[in-house]
Structures are given as C-alpha cells and as structure tokens.
Coordinates of C-alpha atoms in Angstrom, one line a residue:
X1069 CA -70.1 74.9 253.5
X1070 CA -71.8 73.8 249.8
X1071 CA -69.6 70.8 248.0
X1072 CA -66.9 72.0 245.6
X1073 CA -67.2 71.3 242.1
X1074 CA -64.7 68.5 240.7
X1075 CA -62.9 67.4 237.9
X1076 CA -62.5 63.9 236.9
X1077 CA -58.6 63.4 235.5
X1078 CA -59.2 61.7 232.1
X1079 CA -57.0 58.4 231.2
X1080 CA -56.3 57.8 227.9
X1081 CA -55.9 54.0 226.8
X1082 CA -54.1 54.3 223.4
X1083 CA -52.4 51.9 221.2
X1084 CA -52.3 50.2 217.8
X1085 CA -55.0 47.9 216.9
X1086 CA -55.9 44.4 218.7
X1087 CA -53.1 44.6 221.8
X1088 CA -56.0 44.5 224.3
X1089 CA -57.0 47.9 225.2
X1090 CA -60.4 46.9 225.5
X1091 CA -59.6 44.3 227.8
X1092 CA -57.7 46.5 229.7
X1093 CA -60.4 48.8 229.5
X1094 CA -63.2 46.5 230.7
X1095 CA -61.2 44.8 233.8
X1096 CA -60.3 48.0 234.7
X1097 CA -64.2 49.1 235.2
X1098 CA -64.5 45.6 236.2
X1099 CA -67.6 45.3 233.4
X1100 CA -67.8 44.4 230.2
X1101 CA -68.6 47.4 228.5
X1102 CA -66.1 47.1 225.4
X1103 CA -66.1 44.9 222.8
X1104 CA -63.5 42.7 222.9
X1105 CA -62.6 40.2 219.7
X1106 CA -59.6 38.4 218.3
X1107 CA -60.1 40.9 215.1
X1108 CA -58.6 43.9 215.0
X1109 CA -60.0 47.7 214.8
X1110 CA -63.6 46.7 216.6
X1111 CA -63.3 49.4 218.4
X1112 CA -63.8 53.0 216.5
X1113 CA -66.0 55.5 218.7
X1114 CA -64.2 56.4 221.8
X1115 CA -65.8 54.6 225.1
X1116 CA -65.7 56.3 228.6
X1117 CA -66.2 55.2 231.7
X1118 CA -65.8 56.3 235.7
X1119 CA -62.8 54.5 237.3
X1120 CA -62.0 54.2 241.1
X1121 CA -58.8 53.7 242.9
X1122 CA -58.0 53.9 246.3
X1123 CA -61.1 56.4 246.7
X1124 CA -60.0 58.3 244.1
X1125 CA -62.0 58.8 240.8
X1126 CA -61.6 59.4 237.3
X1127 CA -62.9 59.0 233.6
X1128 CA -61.1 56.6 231.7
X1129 CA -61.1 55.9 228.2
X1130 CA -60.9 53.1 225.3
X1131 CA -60.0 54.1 221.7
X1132 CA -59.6 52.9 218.4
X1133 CA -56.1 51.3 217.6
X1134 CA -54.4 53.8 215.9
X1135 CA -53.3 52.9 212.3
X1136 CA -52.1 54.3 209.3
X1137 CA -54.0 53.4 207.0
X1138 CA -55.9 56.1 204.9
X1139 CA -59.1 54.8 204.4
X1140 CA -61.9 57.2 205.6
X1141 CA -62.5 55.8 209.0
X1142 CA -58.6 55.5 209.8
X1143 CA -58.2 59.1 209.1
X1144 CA -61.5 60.2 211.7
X1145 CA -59.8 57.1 214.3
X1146 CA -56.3 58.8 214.1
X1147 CA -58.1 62.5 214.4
X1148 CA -59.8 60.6 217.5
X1149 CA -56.9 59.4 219.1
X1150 CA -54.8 63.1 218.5
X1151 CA -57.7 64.7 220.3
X1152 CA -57.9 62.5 223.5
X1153 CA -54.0 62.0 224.1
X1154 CA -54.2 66.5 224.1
X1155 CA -57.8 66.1 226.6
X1156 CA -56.3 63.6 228.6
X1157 CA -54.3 64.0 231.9
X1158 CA -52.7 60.4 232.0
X1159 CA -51.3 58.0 228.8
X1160 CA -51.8 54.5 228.9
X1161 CA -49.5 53.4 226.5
X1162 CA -50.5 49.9 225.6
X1163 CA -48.5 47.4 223.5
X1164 CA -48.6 43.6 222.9
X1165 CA -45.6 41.8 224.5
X1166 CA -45.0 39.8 221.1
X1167 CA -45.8 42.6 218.5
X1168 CA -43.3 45.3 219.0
X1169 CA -43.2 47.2 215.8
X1170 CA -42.3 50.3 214.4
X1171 CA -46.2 51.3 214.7
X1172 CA -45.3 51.4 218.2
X1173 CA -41.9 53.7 217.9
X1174 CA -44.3 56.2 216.2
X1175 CA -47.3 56.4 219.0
X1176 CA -44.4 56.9 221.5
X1177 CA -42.9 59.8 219.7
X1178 CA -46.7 61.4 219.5
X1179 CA -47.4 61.0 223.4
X1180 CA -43.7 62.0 224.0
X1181 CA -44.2 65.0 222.1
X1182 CA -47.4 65.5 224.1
X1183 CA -46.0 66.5 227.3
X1184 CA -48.1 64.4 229.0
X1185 CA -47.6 61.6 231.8
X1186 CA -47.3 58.3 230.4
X1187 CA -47.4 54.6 232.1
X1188 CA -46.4 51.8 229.4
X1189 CA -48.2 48.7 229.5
X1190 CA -47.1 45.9 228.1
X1191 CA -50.1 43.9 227.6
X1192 CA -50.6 39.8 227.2
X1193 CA -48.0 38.6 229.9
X1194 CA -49.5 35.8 230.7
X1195 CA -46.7 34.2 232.4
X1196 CA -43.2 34.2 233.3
X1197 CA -41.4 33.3 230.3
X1198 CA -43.2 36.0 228.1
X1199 CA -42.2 38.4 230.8
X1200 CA -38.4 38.2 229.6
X1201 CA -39.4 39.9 226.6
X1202 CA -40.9 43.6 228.5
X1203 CA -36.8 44.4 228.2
X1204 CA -37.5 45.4 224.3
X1205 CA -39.8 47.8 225.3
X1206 CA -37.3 49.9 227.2
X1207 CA -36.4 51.4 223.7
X1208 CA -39.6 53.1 223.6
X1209 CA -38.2 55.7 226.2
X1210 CA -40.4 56.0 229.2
X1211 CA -40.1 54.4 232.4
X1212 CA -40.0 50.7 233.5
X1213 CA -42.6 49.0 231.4
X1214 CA -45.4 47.1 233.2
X1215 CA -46.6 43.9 231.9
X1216 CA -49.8 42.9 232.8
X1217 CA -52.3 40.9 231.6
X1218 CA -55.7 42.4 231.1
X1219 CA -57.4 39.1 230.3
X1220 CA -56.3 37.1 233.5
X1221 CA -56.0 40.1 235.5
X1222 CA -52.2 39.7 236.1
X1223 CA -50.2 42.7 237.6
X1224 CA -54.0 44.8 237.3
X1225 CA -53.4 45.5 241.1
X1226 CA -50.8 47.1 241.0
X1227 CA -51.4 48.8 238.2
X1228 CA -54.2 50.6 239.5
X1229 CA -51.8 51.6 242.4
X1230 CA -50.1 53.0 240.3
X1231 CA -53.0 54.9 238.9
X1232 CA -53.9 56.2 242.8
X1233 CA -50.4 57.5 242.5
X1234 CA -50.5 59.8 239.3
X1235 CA -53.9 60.9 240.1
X1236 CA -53.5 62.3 243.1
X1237 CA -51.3 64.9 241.1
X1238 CA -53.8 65.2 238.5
X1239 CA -57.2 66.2 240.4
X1240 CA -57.9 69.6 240.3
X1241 CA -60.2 70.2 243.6
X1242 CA -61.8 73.3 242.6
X1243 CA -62.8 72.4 239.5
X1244 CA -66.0 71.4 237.3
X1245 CA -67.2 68.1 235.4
X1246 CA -67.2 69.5 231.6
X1247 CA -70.3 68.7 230.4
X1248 CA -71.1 67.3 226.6
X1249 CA -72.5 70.7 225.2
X1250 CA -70.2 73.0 226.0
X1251 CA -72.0 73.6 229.2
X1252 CA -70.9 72.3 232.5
X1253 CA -72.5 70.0 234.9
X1254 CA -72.2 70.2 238.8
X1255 CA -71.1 66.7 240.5
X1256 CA -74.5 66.0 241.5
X1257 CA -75.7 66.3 238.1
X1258 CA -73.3 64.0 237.0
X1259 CA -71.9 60.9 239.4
X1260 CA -69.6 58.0 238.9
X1261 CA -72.3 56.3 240.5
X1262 CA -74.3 55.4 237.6
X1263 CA -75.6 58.9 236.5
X1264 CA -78.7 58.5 238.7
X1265 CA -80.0 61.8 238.5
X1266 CA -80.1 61.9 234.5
X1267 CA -83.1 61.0 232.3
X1268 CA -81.5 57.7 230.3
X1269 CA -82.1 57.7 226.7
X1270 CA -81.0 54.9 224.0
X1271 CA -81.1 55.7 220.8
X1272 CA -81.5 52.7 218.8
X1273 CA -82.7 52.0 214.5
X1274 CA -81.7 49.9 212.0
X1275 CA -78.3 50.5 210.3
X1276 CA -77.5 54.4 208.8
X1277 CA -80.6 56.0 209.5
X1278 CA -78.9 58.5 211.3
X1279 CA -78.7 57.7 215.1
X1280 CA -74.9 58.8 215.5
X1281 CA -75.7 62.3 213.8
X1282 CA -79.1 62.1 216.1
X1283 CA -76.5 62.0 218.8
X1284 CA -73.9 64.6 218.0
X1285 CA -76.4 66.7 217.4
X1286 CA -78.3 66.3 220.7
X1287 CA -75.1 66.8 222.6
X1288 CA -73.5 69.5 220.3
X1289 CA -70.4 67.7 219.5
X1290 CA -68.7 64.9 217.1
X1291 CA -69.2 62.1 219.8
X1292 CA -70.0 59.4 217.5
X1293 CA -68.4 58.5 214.4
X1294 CA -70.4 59.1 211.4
X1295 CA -70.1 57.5 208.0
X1296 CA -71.9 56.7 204.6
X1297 CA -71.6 52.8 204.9
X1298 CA -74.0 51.2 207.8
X1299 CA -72.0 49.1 210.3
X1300 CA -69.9 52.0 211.5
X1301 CA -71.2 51.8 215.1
X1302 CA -70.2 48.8 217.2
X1303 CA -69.8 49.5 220.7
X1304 CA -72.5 51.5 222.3
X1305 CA -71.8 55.3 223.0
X1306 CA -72.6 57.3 225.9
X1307 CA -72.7 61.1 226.1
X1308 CA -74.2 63.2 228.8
X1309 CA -75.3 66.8 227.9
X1310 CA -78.1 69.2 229.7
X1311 CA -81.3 70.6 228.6
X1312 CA -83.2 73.5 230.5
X1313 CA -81.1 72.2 233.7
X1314 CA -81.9 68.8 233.3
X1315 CA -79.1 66.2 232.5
X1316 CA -79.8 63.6 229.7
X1317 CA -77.4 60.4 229.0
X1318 CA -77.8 59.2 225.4
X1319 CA -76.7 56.0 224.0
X1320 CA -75.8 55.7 220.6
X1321 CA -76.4 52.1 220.0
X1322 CA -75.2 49.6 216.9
X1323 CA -78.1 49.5 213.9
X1324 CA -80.0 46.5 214.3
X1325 CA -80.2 44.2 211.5
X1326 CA -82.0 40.8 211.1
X1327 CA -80.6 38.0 213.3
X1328 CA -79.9 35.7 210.3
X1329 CA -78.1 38.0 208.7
X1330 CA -75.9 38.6 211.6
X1331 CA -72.7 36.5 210.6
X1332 CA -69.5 38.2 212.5
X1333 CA -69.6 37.9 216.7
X1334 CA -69.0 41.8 216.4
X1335 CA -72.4 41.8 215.7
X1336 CA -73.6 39.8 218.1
X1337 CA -71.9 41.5 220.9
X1338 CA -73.6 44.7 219.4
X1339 CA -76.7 43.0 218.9
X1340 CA -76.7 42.5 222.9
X1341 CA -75.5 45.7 224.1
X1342 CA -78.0 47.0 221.9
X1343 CA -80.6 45.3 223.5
X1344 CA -79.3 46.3 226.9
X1345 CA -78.9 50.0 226.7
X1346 CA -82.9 49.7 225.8
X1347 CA -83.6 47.5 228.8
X1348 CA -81.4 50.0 230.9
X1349 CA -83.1 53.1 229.4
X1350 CA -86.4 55.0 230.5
X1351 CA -86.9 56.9 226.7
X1352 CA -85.8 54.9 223.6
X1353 CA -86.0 56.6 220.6
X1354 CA -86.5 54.6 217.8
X1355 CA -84.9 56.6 214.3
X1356 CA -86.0 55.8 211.1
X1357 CA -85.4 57.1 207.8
X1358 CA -88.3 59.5 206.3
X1359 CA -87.1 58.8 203.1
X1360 CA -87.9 55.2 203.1
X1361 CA -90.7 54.6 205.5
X1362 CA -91.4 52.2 207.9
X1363 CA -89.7 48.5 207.3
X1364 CA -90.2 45.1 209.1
X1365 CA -86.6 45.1 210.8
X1366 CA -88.5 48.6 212.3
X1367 CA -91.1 47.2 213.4
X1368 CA -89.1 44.3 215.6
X1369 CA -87.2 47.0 217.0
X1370 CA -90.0 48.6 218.2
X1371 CA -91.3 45.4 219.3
X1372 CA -88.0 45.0 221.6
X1373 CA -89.0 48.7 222.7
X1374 CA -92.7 47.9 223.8
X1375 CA -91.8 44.8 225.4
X1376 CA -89.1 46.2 227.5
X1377 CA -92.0 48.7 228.5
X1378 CA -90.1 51.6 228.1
X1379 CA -91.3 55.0 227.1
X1380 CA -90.8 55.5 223.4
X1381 CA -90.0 58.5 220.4
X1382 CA -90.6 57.7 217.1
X1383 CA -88.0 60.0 215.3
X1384 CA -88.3 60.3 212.0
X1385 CA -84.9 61.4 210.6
X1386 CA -84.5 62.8 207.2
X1387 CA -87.3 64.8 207.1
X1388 CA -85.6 67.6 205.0
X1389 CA -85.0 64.8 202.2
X1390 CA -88.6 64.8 201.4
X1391 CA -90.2 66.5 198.8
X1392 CA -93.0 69.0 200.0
X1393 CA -95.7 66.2 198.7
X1394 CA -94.5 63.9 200.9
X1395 CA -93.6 66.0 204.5
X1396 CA -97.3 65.4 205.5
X1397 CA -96.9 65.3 209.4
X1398 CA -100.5 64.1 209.8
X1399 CA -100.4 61.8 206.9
X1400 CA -97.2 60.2 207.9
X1401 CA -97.6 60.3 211.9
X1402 CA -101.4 58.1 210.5
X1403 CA -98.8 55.9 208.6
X1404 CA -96.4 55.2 211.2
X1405 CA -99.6 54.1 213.8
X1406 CA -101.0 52.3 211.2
X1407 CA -97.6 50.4 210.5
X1408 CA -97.0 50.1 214.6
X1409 CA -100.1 49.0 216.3
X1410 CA -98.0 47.2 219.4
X1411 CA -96.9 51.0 219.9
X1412 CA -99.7 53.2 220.0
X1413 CA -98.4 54.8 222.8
X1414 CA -95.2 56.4 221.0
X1415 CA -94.7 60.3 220.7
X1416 CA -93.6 60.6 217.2
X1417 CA -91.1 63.7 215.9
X1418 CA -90.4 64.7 212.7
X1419 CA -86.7 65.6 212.3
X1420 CA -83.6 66.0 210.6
X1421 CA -80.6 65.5 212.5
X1422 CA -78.4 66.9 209.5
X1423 CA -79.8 70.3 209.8
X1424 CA -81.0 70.2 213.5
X1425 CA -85.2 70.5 212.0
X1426 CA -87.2 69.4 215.7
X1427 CA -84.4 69.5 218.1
X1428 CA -85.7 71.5 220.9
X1429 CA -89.2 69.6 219.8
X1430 CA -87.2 65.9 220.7
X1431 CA -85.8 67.2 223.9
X1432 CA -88.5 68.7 225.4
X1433 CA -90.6 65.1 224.4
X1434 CA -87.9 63.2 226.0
X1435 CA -88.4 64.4 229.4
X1436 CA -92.0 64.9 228.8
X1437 CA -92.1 61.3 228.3
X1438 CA -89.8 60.8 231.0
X1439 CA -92.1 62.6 233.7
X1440 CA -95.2 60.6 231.9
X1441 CA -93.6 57.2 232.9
X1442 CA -93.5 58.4 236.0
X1443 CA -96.3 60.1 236.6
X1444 CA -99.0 59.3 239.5
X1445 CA -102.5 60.0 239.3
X1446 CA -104.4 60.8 242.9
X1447 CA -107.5 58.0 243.5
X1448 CA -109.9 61.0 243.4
X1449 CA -108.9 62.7 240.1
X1450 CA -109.0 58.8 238.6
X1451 CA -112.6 57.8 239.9
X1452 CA -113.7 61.7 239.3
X1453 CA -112.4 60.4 235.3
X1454 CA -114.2 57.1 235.6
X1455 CA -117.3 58.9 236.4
X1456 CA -117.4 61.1 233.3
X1457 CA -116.4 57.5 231.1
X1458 CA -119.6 56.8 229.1
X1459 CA -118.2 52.6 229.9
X1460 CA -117.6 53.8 233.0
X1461 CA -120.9 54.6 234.9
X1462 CA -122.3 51.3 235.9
X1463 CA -118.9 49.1 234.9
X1464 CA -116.5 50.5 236.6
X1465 CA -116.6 50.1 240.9
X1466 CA -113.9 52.6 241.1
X1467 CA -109.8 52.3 240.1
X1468 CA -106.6 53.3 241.6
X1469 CA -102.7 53.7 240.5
X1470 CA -100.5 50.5 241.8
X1471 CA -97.7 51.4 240.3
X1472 CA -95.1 53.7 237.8
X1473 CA -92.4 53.0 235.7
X1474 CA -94.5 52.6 233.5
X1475 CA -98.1 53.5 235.1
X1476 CA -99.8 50.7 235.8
X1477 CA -104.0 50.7 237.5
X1478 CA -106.1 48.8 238.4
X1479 CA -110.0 48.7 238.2
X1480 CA -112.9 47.1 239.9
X1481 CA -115.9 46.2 237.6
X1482 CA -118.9 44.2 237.5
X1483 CA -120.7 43.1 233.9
X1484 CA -117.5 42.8 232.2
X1485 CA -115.3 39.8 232.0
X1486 CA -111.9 40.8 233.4
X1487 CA -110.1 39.1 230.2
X1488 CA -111.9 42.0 227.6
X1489 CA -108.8 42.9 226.0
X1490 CA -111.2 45.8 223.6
X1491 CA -112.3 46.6 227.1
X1492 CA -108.7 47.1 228.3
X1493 CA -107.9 48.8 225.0
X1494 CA -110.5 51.5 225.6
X1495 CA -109.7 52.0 229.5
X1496 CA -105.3 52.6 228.7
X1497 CA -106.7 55.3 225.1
X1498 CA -108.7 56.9 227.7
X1499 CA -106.7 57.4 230.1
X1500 CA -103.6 58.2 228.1
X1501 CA -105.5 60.6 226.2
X1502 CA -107.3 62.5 229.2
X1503 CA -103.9 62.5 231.7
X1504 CA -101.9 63.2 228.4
X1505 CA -99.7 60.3 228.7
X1506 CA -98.4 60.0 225.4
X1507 CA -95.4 58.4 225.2
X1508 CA -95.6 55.3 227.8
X1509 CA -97.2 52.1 228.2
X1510 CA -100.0 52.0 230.1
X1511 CA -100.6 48.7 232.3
X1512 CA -104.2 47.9 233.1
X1513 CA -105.7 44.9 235.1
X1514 CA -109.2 44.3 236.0
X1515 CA -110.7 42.9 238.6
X1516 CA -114.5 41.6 239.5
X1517 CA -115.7 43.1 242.6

C-alpha cells in the first residue's frame, strides 16, 4: 500500500522581545540556527524548523517578540506573529521569570482568544530560588506554568514530553505537507531529514538589493520581511516551494557588508550564517542592483561564492529601474564578466523581483545549473571532444571525469608543462562551452604521461 501523505503540526514560539525564544528555539532543534543576543528584537523574519519527539514530528517556529511599538517593522512583526498563532496548532507561550509585565497580560488575551492549545513557559529558571517566582504567572490563566531554562537546558526534557503529548492529538494522518506556493509537496518531496531531495539555493548580496523580494517572489508569498532601510534581514530564511515538480529550498541570507564595518555581534552572527547557507548550498545566487552596477563588496561576495565551488547566478535585480539606454543585456552581461573574472563560469539573469521580469528564466537556470554541477561526461564523448580540440591533437593523451560536485577531469599530456594555468584556462572554456556547462566551476588537473 503507497505511504500516506502527512501533515507536520506547527508550534508557535511567541512572546515579547529578548525572553529567550530563540534559545528555546535553537535547543529545541538542538542547533544553532537562531540568533541569539542580549539585545532585544534580533529576531524579525519568522524561522522554521523540523522538531522530533518521541518519534513524532513537527515544524516549529521562532518569531519576532511582539511589541507595540508603531514603527514600520513592529507593525509587519505584530502582523507576523497574528498570522502564525491562527497557522499554528500548538502556542508556546514564552515569558521571562523576572519580567512579567502587562505586555505579557495582552499576548495571553490574543492566544486565549485564539482557541488554540497553549503551554506557558516560563523561561530563565536557572535555579531554585528563581523558581519561587513561576507562581505570578498563574494570573496569566492557563495551566501550571513550566519553568525551564532554554540556555542550560533545564526542565527541556520534559518539556518536549510534553510536546509528544499535545502532538499526538494534533497530527492529522491523512494529510499533506503545504508547500510554499500554494501548491503542496508529498513527504518525500519534503523530509525533516534535511530536505535531501531538494535543489539548495542561498540567495546572498550586499544589503537591499533585493534578495528578500527575490525570495517572496520565488516562493509566491511574504516569507521575508522586506523594507526600504538595509539591515532588515538578520537571521537566515528558509522557504521550500516547487517548480515543474521539482522542490527548491531558498535561503534568504543577511546583506553582506565589509568586515570593518561590521560593528554589532548581530552582524557577525549574520555574517557567518551567511557564509554557511553558501557553503551548504549547491546554486548561490548572487543579487545585485542594476541600477548601480557592480561594486567591490560584490565582487568579495562572489569571491566567497567561487571559492566554496558552488554553482553560481548572477541576478541582476532592478532591471525595470533602467532606462531603455541602459537595459543592454549583451552590454551589461560583457560588464559584469569583465568586472568578475574569478567567475567566468556564472549564468547571469536579468530580473526584477518587484515586477516578477525573468522569473521562470531564474528557475529554470537554477536547476539547469543544478544538473550542470552534477553532470558526468562518458570517457568516449570526452576523448571523441579532445580529438576535434585544435590543442588537443598531439597534447592531449586522452582525459576522463574523476569527479562531480563540481565536475572535475583530468588529462594526460605530453609537450605541455602540467602547471600551464592559460593551458588550463583553455581546456575548463572548452569544455564548459561544448558540454554547456554554464553555471559551475570546472576543475581540471593535468598530468605528464
């Protein structure tokens, strides 16, 4: 009998700023996903993740401490929060065991009138004598209160437990896994496991070029937050959507600015999941704005690209901001090879991610990129190339494929010294431009036979 489809229950951490959601949220997962700093309101985009307890598996999420300010991005955080307390199955309720305030009265009275199942966690109870104060928390009207402490890990047993318990009333056996695009996507599509059977796409730029539009756009729905001022983005976000049947994880990542000019740790931590969701990726795509062309801080980011050896998109975003003068595709793709010669190898895509300009162009690059870093040539097909090389006849012994991920050959020769880097230089164009490989770094060695 074929597998059922399944739902995943969704937990909701919510709570006002800087009580430790996000450390509840990342020793829950048991990683370190979140940012987590003494400062309130780092987190702002919501941040989901697959949980397990006692064999039974859900999505859980970290939000943005709900505030009431009425600044721009408290109004879109609040919105945020509204939206995944009315998605979500469960209610963490999270509070701080010394900050009981009437912030706090008001969350409860908007989960109460929610309807749905609530735990209270009273978070920061890092010993006994802090634990006499979980009483006060019975006037927020729900059930016993349980103090834990998400950064030593106190009571985090038995609160998942607890979690086992309310779950197992939640899951919905004949269900479906919703996908991002209003689409749905089967469980083998998309596993708690890691997402192995998706193509894994960062998205990374300098600051408010566009990548968090890029994003909602690409998975045809507000995932990310998006905002005038650069710096909105923080932690890295994750969405999952489908294209022509295949599934495609994007990672909205922080903008990358200049090291020296990083100054707060938020940054830092940004900087470095930045730097990871490329190095866990197979595609990044590297946005830039149209408008302004192609800047140094671009150029090290592409440099972090090409040295990961990942396959790379150049996107360039605001591409209906240019006057008609200046939307030369050929003159600006010439530019932007010109401006990157450590990434030759990049598929380049005019787009605008405000008016959806190239979409279905970007999509169908990212998995022909995808299937290009993977590709394998047979022996026969690769000496039947060398043959035709007008090098190749006489310098070339024959060659074969060692490896993928990116492709990687190797090649016999004789009258050639093995360090030739032109040498090399012509043997990866060729090959990337007869096997249509655009899009990947080619690695090639030579050897004297």
């Amino acid at each position: 009998m074929p597998k059922k489809n399944h739902t995943y229950p969704l937990i909701a951490i919510i709570g006002k700023p800087n009580v430790g959601k996000s450390a509840l949220f990342n020793r829950l997962i048991r990683k370190r996903k979140a940012i987590v700093a003494e400062e309130p309101s780092v987190t702002r985009d919501i941040n989901y993740e697959f949980l397990s307890c006692e064999g039974i598996t859900c999505r859980i999420a970290d939000s943005a401490g709900y505030v009431r300010d009425q600044n721009d991005i408290s109004r879109i955080t609040r919105s945020l929060n509204r939206q995944l307390i009315e998605d979500a199955g469960l209610i963490l309720f999270t509070c701080e065991v010394q900050s009981l305030d009437s912030q706090d009265f008001e969350l409860s009275d908007i989960i109460r009138k929610s309807g749905k199942p609530c735990i209270l966690i009273v978070n920061k109870v890092d010993n006994e004598k802090l634990e006499e104060d979980v009483v006060d928390f019975f006037e927020l009207g729900f059930d016993t209160p349980l103090p834990v402490s998400a950064a030593h890990g106190r009571n985090i047993a038995q609160l998942k437990r607890k979690l086992a318990e309310c779950m197992r009333d939640l899951q919905d056996v004949d269900g479906i896994v919703p996908g991002s695009s209003g689409k749905t996507m089967r469980e083998s599509e998309l596993s708690p496991g890691g997402e192995s059977s998706s193509i894994n796409v960062s998205i990374v730029g300098k600051p408010n070029v566009g990548k968090s539009s890029l994003l909602n756009l690409l998975v045809q729905k507000d995932r990310a937050i998006v905002m005038p001022e650069p710096g909105t983005t923080r932690d890295t976000v994750d969405e999952t959507s489908l294209y022509n049947g295949q599934a495609l994880r994007f990672v909205d990542t922080a903008g990358l600015r200049k090291r020296r000019k990083i100054r707060e740790s938020v940054e830092f931590y940004s900087l470095v999941r930045t730097e990871r969701a490329i190095a866990q990726s197979t595609v990044s795509i590297l946005v830039l704005d149209a408008t302004e062309g192609v800047s140094t801080q671009d150029k090290k980011i592409a440099w972090i690209i090409a040295g990961e050896k990942k396959g790379m998109i150049i996107a360039a975003n605001k591409w209906d901001l240019l006057e008609d003068r200046q939307a030369d595709e050929k003159m600006f793709r010439d530019d932007i090879y010109y401006a990157f010669p450590h990434a030759q190898f990049a598929d380049i895509v005019p787009l605008s991610a405000r008016t959806g300009y190239n979409k279905i162009t970007l999509l169908k690059k990212i998995i022909k990129v995808y299937n290009n870093y993977h590709s394998t040539l047979q022996t026969a097909e690769l000496n039947s190339f060398i043959g035709h090389l007008p090098r190749g006849r006489g310098d070339i012994k024959y060659g074969y494929q060692r490896g993928t991920a990116p492709p990687k050959f190797e090649f016999f020769i004789r009258n050639i010294d093995p360090r030739d880097v032109n040498f090399k230089r012509y043997l990866t164009n060729s090959i990337r431009k007869n096997f249509d490989l655009r899009g990947v770094p080619i690695e090639v060695s030579l050897r004297k036979r």
